[in-house]
Tab-separated table of C-alpha atoms (C1' of nucleotides) in Angstrom:
chain	number	residue	atom	x	y	z
A	769	MET	CA	-192.283	60.870	21.734
A	770	VAL	CA	-195.071	61.031	19.951
A	771	LYS	CA	-195.023	59.801	16.184
A	772	ASN	CA	-198.289	61.272	13.952
A	773	ASN	CA	-199.627	57.566	13.731
A	774	SER	CA	-202.872	59.099	11.139
A	775	ILE	CA	-199.745	58.784	8.932
A	776	PRO	CA	-198.659	55.936	8.467
A	777	SER	CA	-196.529	56.495	5.036
A	778	ARG	CA	-195.599	60.176	5.507
A	779	TRP	CA	-192.123	58.618	3.861
A	780	LYS	CA	-193.002	57.091	0.824
A	781	ILE	CA	-193.762	58.495	-2.141
A	782	GLU	CA	-195.895	57.542	-5.263
A	783	MET	CA	-194.096	55.941	-8.076
A	784	LYS	CA	-194.389	58.743	-10.936
A	785	LYS	CA	-193.005	62.145	-12.496
A	786	ILE	CA	-192.770	64.445	-9.290
A	787	ALA	CA	-194.576	67.417	-9.109
A	788	LYS	CA	-192.731	69.645	-7.189
A	789	LYS	CA	-190.199	71.626	-8.817
A	790	THR	CA	-188.343	71.680	-5.502
A	791	ASN	CA	-188.741	68.669	-4.727
A	792	LEU	CA	-187.499	66.734	-7.948
A	793	GLN	CA	-184.431	68.824	-7.688
A	794	VAL	CA	-184.309	67.799	-4.100
A	795	THR	CA	-185.311	64.341	-5.137
A	796	PHE	CA	-182.615	64.377	-8.383
A	797	SER	CA	-179.419	65.391	-6.727
A	798	LYS	CA	-179.786	62.802	-3.656
A	799	ARG	CA	-180.555	59.953	-6.069
A	800	ARG	CA	-178.361	61.146	-8.423
A	801	SER	CA	-175.276	60.804	-6.379
A	802	GLY	CA	-176.860	57.233	-4.445
A	803	LEU	CA	-177.389	56.372	-7.952
A	804	PHE	CA	-172.969	57.162	-9.112
A	805	LYS	CA	-172.266	55.530	-4.903
A	806	LYS	CA	-173.958	52.419	-6.063
A	807	ALA	CA	-171.871	51.730	-9.196
A	808	SER	CA	-168.923	53.440	-7.717
A	809	GLU	CA	-169.447	50.901	-5.135
A	810	LEU	CA	-170.750	47.764	-7.639
A	811	CYS	CA	-167.048	49.020	-9.351
A	812	THR	CA	-165.334	47.873	-6.462
A	813	LEU	CA	-166.796	44.154	-5.017
A	814	CYS	CA	-166.553	43.155	-9.216
A	815	GLY	CA	-163.636	45.252	-10.582
A	816	VAL	CA	-166.117	45.864	-13.897
A	817	ASP	CA	-165.979	49.252	-16.285
A	818	VAL	CA	-169.005	50.942	-16.066
A	819	ALA	CA	-170.505	54.370	-17.611
A	820	ILE	CA	-173.858	57.070	-16.350
A	821	ILE	CA	-174.675	59.498	-18.021
A	822	VAL	CA	-177.265	62.340	-16.470
A	823	PHE	CA	-179.052	64.558	-17.971
A	824	SER	CA	-180.887	67.099	-15.516
A	825	PRO	CA	-184.789	67.782	-16.100
A	826	ALA	CA	-182.101	71.417	-16.472
A	827	GLY	CA	-181.017	69.704	-19.183
A	828	LYS	CA	-176.993	69.599	-17.963
A	829	VAL	CA	-175.030	66.477	-18.556
A	830	PHE	CA	-173.480	64.265	-15.341
A	831	SER	CA	-171.610	61.514	-15.332
A	832	PHE	CA	-169.847	58.135	-14.090
A	833	GLY	CA	-167.063	56.284	-14.906
A	834	HIS	CA	-164.764	53.680	-14.450
A	835	PRO	CA	-162.332	53.886	-15.641
A	836	HIS	CA	-164.074	56.775	-17.302
A	837	VAL	CA	-167.042	57.147	-18.938
A	838	GLU	CA	-165.363	58.145	-22.908
A	839	SER	CA	-163.641	54.720	-22.223
A	840	THR	CA	-166.365	52.041	-20.445
A	841	ILE	CA	-168.647	54.185	-24.286
A	842	ASP	CA	-166.846	53.851	-26.638
A	843	ARG	CA	-166.112	49.883	-25.817
A	844	PHE	CA	-169.579	49.914	-25.715
A	845	LEU	CA	-169.979	51.054	-29.028
A	846	THR	CA	-167.544	49.630	-30.549
A	847	ARG	CA	-168.127	45.811	-28.909
A	848	ASN	CA	-164.989	45.453	-29.278
A	849	PRO	CA	-163.879	44.632	-25.793
A	850	SER	CA	-159.831	43.766	-25.575
A	851	ILE	CA	-158.875	46.003	-29.029
A	852	HIS	CA	-160.071	49.324	-28.463
A	853	ASN	CA	-158.964	52.251	-30.517
A	854	LEU	CA	-158.894	53.621	-27.720
A	855	ASN	CA	-155.461	51.625	-26.395
A	856	ALA	CA	-154.280	51.702	-30.019
A	857	HIS	CA	-153.795	55.166	-31.156
A	858	CYS	CA	-152.832	56.280	-27.554
A	859	ASN	CA	-149.997	53.977	-25.214
A	860	VAL	CA	-148.060	53.041	-22.259
A	861	VAL	CA	-148.182	56.919	-21.015
A	862	GLU	CA	-151.997	56.303	-21.800
A	863	ALA	CA	-152.813	53.564	-19.208
A	864	HIS	CA	-150.487	55.117	-16.926
A	865	ARG	CA	-153.000	57.251	-16.300
A	866	ASP	CA	-156.029	54.444	-16.955
A	867	ALA	CA	-153.703	53.157	-13.188
A	868	ASN	CA	-153.665	56.298	-11.879
A	869	ILE	CA	-157.809	57.104	-12.597
A	870	ARG	CA	-158.422	53.463	-10.421
A	871	GLU	CA	-155.544	53.729	-8.266
A	872	LEU	CA	-157.332	57.169	-7.316
A	873	ASN	CA	-160.922	55.720	-7.509
A	874	ALA	CA	-160.463	53.917	-5.284
A	875	ARG	CA	-157.598	55.269	-2.811
A	876	LEU	CA	-160.881	57.386	-2.651
A	877	ALA	CA	-163.744	55.007	-1.589
A	878	GLN	CA	-161.528	54.191	0.980
A	879	LEU	CA	-161.092	57.213	2.104
A	880	VAL	CA	-164.802	58.101	2.080
A	881	ASP	CA	-164.892	54.897	4.135
A	882	ILE	CA	-162.465	55.418	7.144
A	883	LEU	CA	-163.814	59.231	6.980
A	884	GLU	CA	-167.221	57.620	8.305
A	885	VAL	CA	-165.008	55.280	10.951
A	886	GLU	CA	-162.862	58.209	12.375
A	887	LYS	CA	-165.993	61.175	11.843
A	888	ARG	CA	-168.211	58.777	14.666
A	889	LYS	CA	-164.564	58.492	17.001
A	890	GLY	CA	-164.480	62.132	16.527
A	891	GLN	CA	-167.624	62.617	17.989
A	892	ALA	CA	-167.448	60.318	20.783
A	893	LEU	CA	-164.192	61.931	21.509
A	894	ASP	CA	-165.092	65.462	21.296
A	895	GLU	CA	-167.860	63.871	23.585
A	896	VAL	CA	-165.688	63.492	26.293
A	897	ARG	CA	-163.426	66.431	25.699
A	898	GLU	CA	-166.839	68.257	26.415
A	899	ALA	CA	-167.446	66.677	29.528
A	900	GLY	CA	-163.887	66.994	30.762
A	901	ARG	CA	-164.134	70.826	29.692
A	902	LYS	CA	-167.133	71.702	31.545
A	903	GLN	CA	-165.854	69.669	34.538
A	904	TRP	CA	-168.679	69.092	37.058
A	905	TRP	CA	-171.463	69.134	34.241
A	906	TRP	CA	-172.148	65.707	35.640
A	907	GLN	CA	-172.762	65.446	38.727
A	908	ALA	CA	-175.659	68.326	37.432
A	909	THR	CA	-176.530	65.381	35.464
A	910	ILE	CA	-177.257	63.561	39.114
A	911	ASN	CA	-181.292	64.823	39.621
A	912	GLU	CA	-181.613	63.776	35.793
A	913	LEU	CA	-181.005	60.163	36.974
A	914	GLY	CA	-183.855	57.360	37.947
A	915	LEU	CA	-182.431	55.807	41.032
A	916	SER	CA	-181.197	52.818	39.803
A	917	GLU	CA	-178.656	54.278	37.376
A	918	LEU	CA	-178.146	56.992	40.361
A	919	GLN	CA	-177.381	53.237	42.389
A	920	GLN	CA	-174.747	51.452	39.990
A	921	LEU	CA	-173.258	54.583	40.175
A	922	ARG	CA	-173.059	54.925	43.328
A	923	ASN	CA	-171.190	50.883	43.298
A	924	ALA	CA	-169.134	51.987	40.081
A	925	LEU	CA	-166.876	54.642	42.218
A	926	GLU	CA	-167.014	52.749	45.438
A	927	GLU	CA	-165.866	50.345	43.714
A	928	LEU	CA	-163.226	52.735	41.480
A	929	LYS	CA	-162.167	53.818	45.224
A	930	ILE	CA	-160.923	51.016	46.488
A	931	ASN	CA	-158.879	49.902	42.891
A	932	VAL	CA	-157.138	53.402	43.005
A	933	GLY	CA	-156.211	52.817	46.430
A	934	LYS	CA	-154.961	49.283	45.294
A	935	GLN	CA	-153.070	51.114	42.606
A	936	ALA	CA	-151.739	53.993	44.764
A	937	ASP	CA	-150.237	50.857	46.606
A	938	LEU	CA	-148.531	49.586	43.873
A	939	LEU	CA	-146.875	52.515	42.436
A	940	GLN	CA	-145.720	53.143	46.170
A	941	ALA	CA	-143.817	49.798	45.764
A	942	ALA	CA	-142.840	50.327	43.050
A	943	VAL	CA	-141.025	54.240	43.512
A	944	GLU	CA	-139.911	52.902	46.252
A	945	THR	CA	-138.162	49.616	45.463
A	946	ARG	CA	-136.871	53.012	42.099
A	947	ASN	CA	-135.898	54.960	45.159
A	948	CYS	CA	-132.794	52.627	45.625
A	949	TRP	CA	-131.711	52.434	42.324
A	950	PRO	CA	-133.271	55.610	40.927
A	951	PHE	CA	-131.200	56.048	37.630
A	952	LEU	CA	-130.836	51.458	36.884
A	953	ALA	CA	-134.210	51.013	34.422
A	954	PRO	CA	-134.901	46.759	35.868
A	955	ASN	CA	-132.815	45.285	32.579
A	956	GLY	CA	-130.026	46.773	33.890
A	957	VAL	CA	-128.913	49.596	31.403
A	958	GLU	CA	-128.321	53.180	33.338
A	959	THR	CA	-130.948	56.013	32.262
A	960	SER	CA	-130.453	60.061	32.075
A	961	GLY	CA	-133.623	62.155	33.637
A	962	LEU	CA	-134.481	61.980	30.235
A	963	GLY	CA	-135.500	65.695	30.442
A	964	SER	CA	-138.787	65.267	31.966
A	965	GLU	CA	-138.551	67.916	35.347
A	966	GLY	CA	-138.618	70.663	32.055
A	967	ASN	CA	-141.593	69.083	31.897
A	968	GLU	CA	-145.079	69.883	34.382
A	969	VAL	CA	-146.958	68.897	34.605
A	970	ASN	CA	-150.727	68.901	35.985
A	971	ALA	CA	-151.350	66.435	38.030
A	972	SER	CA	-154.558	67.403	39.488
A	973	SER	CA	-156.070	68.800	36.021
A	974	GLY	CA	-154.936	65.459	34.816
A	975	ILE	CA	-157.202	63.202	37.741
A	976	THR	CA	-160.196	66.242	37.080
A	977	GLN	CA	-160.181	64.541	33.730
A	978	MET	CA	-160.157	60.951	34.850
A	979	TYR	CA	-163.168	60.582	36.946
A	980	THR	CA	-165.585	64.298	35.637
A	981	PHE	CA	-166.435	61.704	32.784
A	982	ASP	CA	-169.807	60.743	31.357
A	983	PRO	CA	-172.067	58.567	32.593
A	984	ASN	CA	-173.425	58.481	28.795
A	985	LEU	CA	-170.508	56.436	28.341
A	986	TYR	CA	-169.184	54.363	30.575
A	987	PHE	CA	-172.369	53.454	32.311
A	988	GLY	CA	-174.237	53.287	28.909
A	989	PHE	CA	-177.550	55.701	30.362
B	303	MET	CA	-183.305	35.354	20.669
B	304	VAL	CA	-179.958	35.034	21.355
B	305	LYS	CA	-177.566	36.630	18.354
B	306	ASN	CA	-173.997	35.244	17.754
B	307	ASN	CA	-172.448	38.063	18.803
B	308	SER	CA	-168.549	36.908	18.065
B	309	ILE	CA	-169.961	37.637	14.455
B	310	PRO	CA	-171.180	41.102	14.672
B	311	SER	CA	-171.930	42.015	10.640
B	312	ARG	CA	-172.758	38.877	9.358
B	313	TRP	CA	-173.832	40.918	6.816
B	314	LYS	CA	-171.393	43.667	6.178
B	315	ILE	CA	-168.788	43.501	3.387
B	316	GLU	CA	-165.144	45.380	3.170
B	317	MET	CA	-165.981	47.441	0.022
B	318	LYS	CA	-163.229	45.901	-1.772
B	319	LYS	CA	-162.766	43.825	-4.444
B	320	ILE	CA	-164.788	40.119	-3.854
B	321	ALA	CA	-162.504	36.583	-3.828
B	322	LYS	CA	-164.926	34.613	-4.071
B	323	LYS	CA	-165.674	34.583	-7.280
B	324	THR	CA	-168.522	32.613	-7.234
B	325	ASN	CA	-169.937	35.294	-4.956
B	326	LEU	CA	-168.176	38.221	-6.789
B	327	GLN	CA	-170.926	37.181	-9.701
B	328	VAL	CA	-174.156	37.110	-7.129
B	329	THR	CA	-173.425	40.034	-5.971
B	330	PHE	CA	-172.781	40.784	-9.229
B	331	SER	CA	-176.063	40.016	-10.584
B	332	LYS	CA	-178.056	41.472	-7.932
B	333	ARG	CA	-175.824	44.466	-7.552
B	334	ARG	CA	-176.561	45.649	-11.361
B	335	SER	CA	-180.065	44.207	-11.494
B	336	GLY	CA	-180.742	46.981	-8.205
B	337	LEU	CA	-178.902	50.036	-10.155
B	338	PHE	CA	-181.010	49.456	-13.825
B	339	LYS	CA	-184.257	49.701	-10.389
B	340	LYS	CA	-182.875	51.926	-9.682
B	341	ALA	CA	-181.366	53.929	-12.352
B	342	SER	CA	-185.696	53.529	-13.711
B	343	GLU	CA	-186.517	55.229	-10.708
B	344	LEU	CA	-184.074	58.062	-11.018
B	345	CYS	CA	-186.059	58.799	-14.199
B	346	THR	CA	-190.028	57.268	-13.909
B	347	LEU	CA	-189.470	60.700	-10.113
B	348	CYS	CA	-187.195	63.283	-12.065
B	349	GLY	CA	-188.357	62.449	-15.731
B	350	VAL	CA	-184.212	63.343	-17.276
B	351	ASP	CA	-182.489	60.417	-19.715
B	352	VAL	CA	-180.209	58.313	-18.616
B	353	ALA	CA	-178.099	55.395	-19.629
B	354	ILE	CA	-175.582	53.076	-18.281
B	355	ILE	CA	-173.154	50.750	-19.162
B	356	VAL	CA	-172.154	47.559	-17.034
B	357	PHE	CA	-168.926	45.433	-18.680
B	358	SER	CA	-169.248	42.129	-16.477
B	359	PRO	CA	-166.553	40.497	-14.785
B	360	ALA	CA	-166.732	37.839	-17.818
B	361	GLY	CA	-166.883	41.436	-20.560
B	362	LYS	CA	-170.100	40.742	-20.935
B	363	VAL	CA	-172.022	43.956	-21.955
B	364	PHE	CA	-175.223	44.820	-20.416
B	365	SER	CA	-177.054	48.420	-20.538
B	366	PHE	CA	-179.949	50.156	-19.140
B	367	GLY	CA	-181.826	53.402	-21.022
B	368	HIS	CA	-183.440	55.605	-20.770
B	369	PRO	CA	-185.657	56.715	-23.451
B	370	HIS	CA	-183.212	54.041	-25.226
B	371	VAL	CA	-179.625	53.752	-24.084
B	372	GLU	CA	-178.368	54.957	-27.641
B	373	SER	CA	-180.262	57.587	-27.714
B	374	THR	CA	-179.535	59.050	-24.231
B	375	ILE	CA	-175.695	58.189	-25.667
B	376	ASP	CA	-176.397	59.755	-28.852
B	377	ARG	CA	-177.459	63.132	-26.839
B	378	PHE	CA	-174.032	63.429	-25.119
B	379	LEU	CA	-171.749	62.325	-27.975
B	380	THR	CA	-173.204	65.150	-29.655
B	381	ARG	CA	-172.140	67.872	-26.991
B	382	ASN	CA	-168.536	66.862	-26.946
B	383	PRO	CA	-168.498	66.656	-31.102
B	384	SER	CA	-165.235	65.767	-32.199
B	385	ILE	CA	-165.953	62.483	-30.072
B	386	HIS	CA	-166.226	60.932	-33.640
B	387	ASN	CA	-162.849	61.815	-34.736
B	388	LEU	CA	-160.930	59.681	-33.691
B	389	ASN	CA	-157.195	62.138	-33.645
B	390	ALA	CA	-159.574	64.340	-31.704
B	391	HIS	CA	-161.547	61.698	-29.571
B	392	CYS	CA	-157.949	61.175	-27.744
B	393	ASN	CA	-157.925	65.056	-26.813
B	394	VAL	CA	-160.922	65.345	-25.666
B	395	VAL	CA	-160.802	62.278	-23.366
B	396	GLU	CA	-157.208	63.736	-22.333
B	397	ALA	CA	-158.875	66.337	-21.279
B	398	HIS	CA	-161.899	64.815	-19.863
B	399	ARG	CA	-159.420	62.810	-17.905
B	400	ASP	CA	-157.207	65.214	-17.301
B	401	ALA	CA	-160.101	66.794	-15.265
B	402	ASN	CA	-161.413	63.641	-13.744
B	403	ILE	CA	-157.579	63.886	-12.277
B	404	ARG	CA	-157.699	67.164	-11.408
B	405	GLU	CA	-160.622	66.357	-9.838
B	406	LEU	CA	-159.540	63.571	-8.120
B	407	ASN	CA	-156.927	65.046	-6.637
B	408	ALA	CA	-158.473	68.256	-4.765
B	409	ARG	CA	-161.254	65.661	-4.137
B	410	LEU	CA	-158.415	64.043	-2.305
B	411	ALA	CA	-156.270	66.582	-0.772
B	412	GLN	CA	-160.102	68.330	1.050
B	413	LEU	CA	-160.218	64.189	2.357
B	414	VAL	CA	-156.876	64.366	3.737
B	415	ASP	CA	-157.116	67.666	5.179
B	416	ILE	CA	-160.768	66.254	6.346
B	417	LEU	CA	-158.911	62.859	7.432
B	418	GLU	CA	-156.052	64.080	9.640
B	419	VAL	CA	-158.202	67.003	12.315
B	420	GLU	CA	-160.286	63.405	12.069
B	421	LYS	CA	-157.480	60.828	12.713
B	422	ARG	CA	-156.392	63.243	15.912
B	423	LYS	CA	-159.272	63.009	18.059
B	424	GLY	CA	-160.166	59.592	16.269
B	425	GLN	CA	-156.355	58.353	17.460
B	426	ALA	CA	-157.086	59.660	21.620
B	427	LEU	CA	-160.006	57.961	21.567
B	428	ASP	CA	-158.249	54.891	20.059
B	429	GLU	CA	-155.722	55.336	22.858
B	430	VAL	CA	-158.599	55.730	25.283
B	431	ARG	CA	-159.878	52.028	24.529
B	432	GLU	CA	-157.691	50.654	23.760
B	433	ALA	CA	-156.170	51.027	27.754
B	434	GLY	CA	-159.484	49.999	28.628
B	435	ARG	CA	-159.288	47.164	26.847
B	436	LYS	CA	-155.832	46.529	27.841
B	437	GLN	CA	-156.531	46.276	31.540
B	438	TRP	CA	-153.527	46.565	33.061
B	439	TRP	CA	-151.404	47.723	29.596
B	440	TRP	CA	-150.321	50.441	31.420
B	441	GLN	CA	-148.876	49.296	34.800
B	442	ALA	CA	-146.391	47.409	32.015
B	443	THR	CA	-145.099	51.122	31.521
B	444	ILE	CA	-144.501	51.541	34.827
B	445	ASN	CA	-141.302	49.671	35.617
B	446	GLU	CA	-139.757	52.131	32.385
B	447	LEU	CA	-140.812	55.261	33.438
B	448	GLY	CA	-138.323	57.717	35.238
B	449	LEU	CA	-138.563	57.998	39.593
B	450	SER	CA	-140.505	61.339	39.372
B	451	GLU	CA	-143.076	60.590	36.509
B	452	LEU	CA	-143.967	57.409	39.317
B	453	GLN	CA	-144.018	59.184	42.089
B	454	GLN	CA	-145.977	62.188	39.658
B	455	LEU	CA	-148.419	59.106	39.749
B	456	ARG	CA	-148.490	58.373	42.256
B	457	ASN	CA	-149.585	61.987	43.471
B	458	ALA	CA	-152.895	62.232	40.453
B	459	LEU	CA	-153.382	58.634	42.038
B	460	GLU	CA	-154.078	59.862	45.893
B	461	GLU	CA	-155.601	62.849	44.710
B	462	LEU	CA	-157.866	60.553	42.781
B	463	LYS	CA	-158.536	58.435	45.273
B	464	ILE	CA	-159.458	61.580	48.304
B	465	ASN	CA	-161.668	63.217	45.318
B	466	VAL	CA	-163.851	59.851	43.862
B	467	GLY	CA	-164.241	59.577	47.869
B	468	LYS	CA	-166.158	62.142	47.848
B	469	GLN	CA	-167.900	61.980	44.606
B	470	ALA	CA	-168.752	58.438	46.343
B	471	ASP	CA	-170.197	60.223	49.486
B	472	LEU	CA	-171.927	62.810	47.451
B	473	LEU	CA	-173.542	60.349	45.254
B	474	GLN	CA	-174.958	58.639	47.951
B	475	ALA	CA	-176.101	61.257	49.701
B	476	ALA	CA	-178.344	61.642	46.652
B	477	VAL	CA	-179.344	58.150	46.459
B	478	GLU	CA	-180.316	58.337	49.853
B	479	THR	CA	-182.330	61.651	48.900
B	480	ARG	CA	-184.138	60.024	46.129
B	481	ASN	CA	-184.723	56.755	47.971
B	482	CYS	CA	-187.855	58.848	50.457
B	483	TRP	CA	-189.298	59.913	46.619
B	484	PRO	CA	-188.036	56.851	44.240
B	485	PHE	CA	-189.982	58.081	41.179
B	486	LEU	CA	-190.233	62.106	41.881
B	487	ALA	CA	-187.926	63.928	40.508
B	488	PRO	CA	-186.450	67.335	41.885
B	489	ASN	CA	-188.503	69.251	39.540
B	490	GLY	CA	-191.824	67.776	40.670
B	491	VAL	CA	-193.239	66.156	37.421
B	492	GLU	CA	-193.782	62.052	38.555
B	493	THR	CA	-191.697	60.183	36.533
B	494	SER	CA	-191.966	56.839	34.893
B	495	GLY	CA	-188.265	54.019	35.895
B	496	LEU	CA	-189.165	54.386	31.708
B	497	GLY	CA	-186.943	50.679	31.354
B	498	SER	CA	-183.537	51.239	32.300
B	499	GLU	CA	-184.593	48.841	34.151
B	500	GLY	CA	-183.995	46.071	30.746
B	501	ASN	CA	-180.902	48.479	30.557
B	502	GLU	CA	-177.942	45.601	31.969
B	503	VAL	CA	-175.134	47.491	32.693
B	504	ASN	CA	-171.381	46.732	34.556
B	505	ALA	CA	-170.864	48.412	36.439
B	506	SER	CA	-167.183	47.087	37.496
B	507	SER	CA	-166.862	47.202	34.103
B	508	GLY	CA	-167.569	50.789	33.032
B	509	ILE	CA	-165.237	52.071	35.733
B	510	THR	CA	-162.564	49.151	35.644
B	511	GLN	CA	-161.376	51.755	31.904
B	512	MET	CA	-161.692	54.816	33.917
B	513	TYR	CA	-158.669	54.233	36.262
B	514	THR	CA	-157.151	51.569	33.459
B	515	PHE	CA	-155.829	54.405	32.042
B	516	ASP	CA	-152.593	55.361	29.581
B	517	PRO	CA	-151.069	57.715	31.538
B	518	ASN	CA	-149.462	59.120	28.679
B	519	LEU	CA	-152.635	60.905	27.728
B	520	TYR	CA	-152.904	63.143	31.655
B	521	PHE	CA	-149.959	62.675	32.513
B	522	GLY	CA	-147.583	63.861	29.223
B	523	PHE	CA	-145.393	61.140	29.616
C	5	DA	C1'	-178.030	75.550	-2.281
C	6	DG	C1'	-176.204	72.583	0.887
C	7	DA	C1'	-176.061	69.656	5.531
C	8	DT	C1'	-178.607	67.730	9.239
C	9	DC	C1'	-181.872	64.780	11.141
C	10	DT	C1'	-185.051	61.039	11.786
C	11	DA	C1'	-188.074	58.038	10.704
C	12	DT	C1'	-189.021	54.787	7.434
C	13	DA	C1'	-188.450	52.777	3.158
C	14	DG	C1'	-185.427	49.226	0.269
C	15	DT	C1'	-181.838	47.439	-0.490
C	16	DT	C1'	-178.679	43.147	0.223
C	17	DA	C1'	-175.532	39.517	1.806
C	18	DG	C1'	-175.607	34.788	3.083
C	19	DA	C1'	-177.646	30.972	3.311
C	20	DC	C1'	-181.155	27.395	1.130
C	21	DT	C1'	-183.789	25.435	-1.528
D	1310	DT	C1'	-178.583	29.547	-12.561
D	1311	DA	C1'	-181.651	32.115	-9.978
D	1312	DG	C1'	-185.449	32.675	-5.656
D	1313	DT	C1'	-186.512	33.012	-1.295
D	1314	DC	C1'	-186.111	34.009	3.085
D	1315	DT	C1'	-183.947	37.312	6.942
D	1316	DA	C1'	-181.713	40.045	9.826
D	1317	DA	C1'	-179.047	43.510	8.206
D	1318	DC	C1'	-177.803	48.032	6.809
D	1319	DT	C1'	-178.294	51.690	3.105
D	1320	DA	C1'	-180.258	54.851	0.855
D	1321	DT	C1'	-184.156	59.286	1.664
D	1322	DA	C1'	-188.435	62.449	2.344
D	1323	DG	C1'	-189.131	65.034	4.130
D	1324	DA	C1'	-188.182	69.362	8.039
D	1325	DT	C1'	-185.072	72.448	10.066
D	1326	DC	C1'	-181.641	75.126	9.676
DNA sequence: AGATCTATAGTTAGACT
DNA sequence: TAGTCTAACTATAGATC
């Protein structure tokens, strides 16, 4: 891909008030959320109380607080960390609620993190599924592969063929052994078919899914 | 340069409270100044008013404000006039807190929903990956399979063996064709190696991942 | 108005000083 | 306690949809 080298610092912006209204609005929104995220991380990592108040260019107020904005401001204004009047007036119930908020905030942060991981997994899986759906899609990509990649792919499939043969033989042996005592598990406990007969399985389609893999996933192309 | 791959993310830290006191103190100090810097940039770029209050782990207070902490807090409190009245104070705080809780709960519910979907995708992928990691795990499960399942598995693998052989032959043909014009793609455009030489690929391990699949995924056991 | 993408700029954990 | 360094991670401007 060719970059426009005539503009070396396209992404660097001057540290002065943004002139263009729309850009300012977008930047404000992005940076405000970035600021709140940083604050939330500071709370989580260091277990401290934080309050942030931001007025938008339009005068709208945004705030962030842990455990909440008011109590932190109050603590700041009274300069009395240990006895702040909030707890003096509102008692056990309030404490419970504070705990709830802390818990919710923590859970939320945790969830966001997990979600990120899961989403990445999900994307990869989507690729696998896509590969399975378009059965022969990857075949079409062969023409786009370089020689060395093709050779690697061929070698890999050859090896797969051999190994799969071994596995099939092993299974053959297992099946034959089992044939003598069809309903007796190795541990000697009698077992039934467990309703597996009703479970229709199309083996071919299952297998098809297996080898119509996406080369990108398995060969790092 | 050789990196220590056994520690893939030396610089990544878990998003939870830092256990080691000294590390926590250093991180708090660094991140606090980072937070204030971000806030100052937001003020400069967008010309907005901001106030930040942070209590250190030791209870010491740090603050940032533009134009001043007090004035911004005052502007915030003025929007909630009754906050200076102690009796009303709790009500306002409670109202805010209730709103916060509602918002958090809503966000949480939403996240849980999304997470469920993503997790389902992720789990399936995990199983595939797990199957790849524990190379022969599924072999151990053979002993626990019923006769009919074993037969289905055997048939499936036999079919796979045949089909893979066909694929390998197809690839052989493709490679041979390419051998005549190693650097000429079918569309007639000349192509280079595109740096694929530097891309070390262990084909066997990739393939191993393919056929050490989890029977549960492909045969519905 | 908001989401996504890409490439660059900026932040930071841990090791040292 | 605070500054420096480096490699890695994160934020984000601008474009696009």
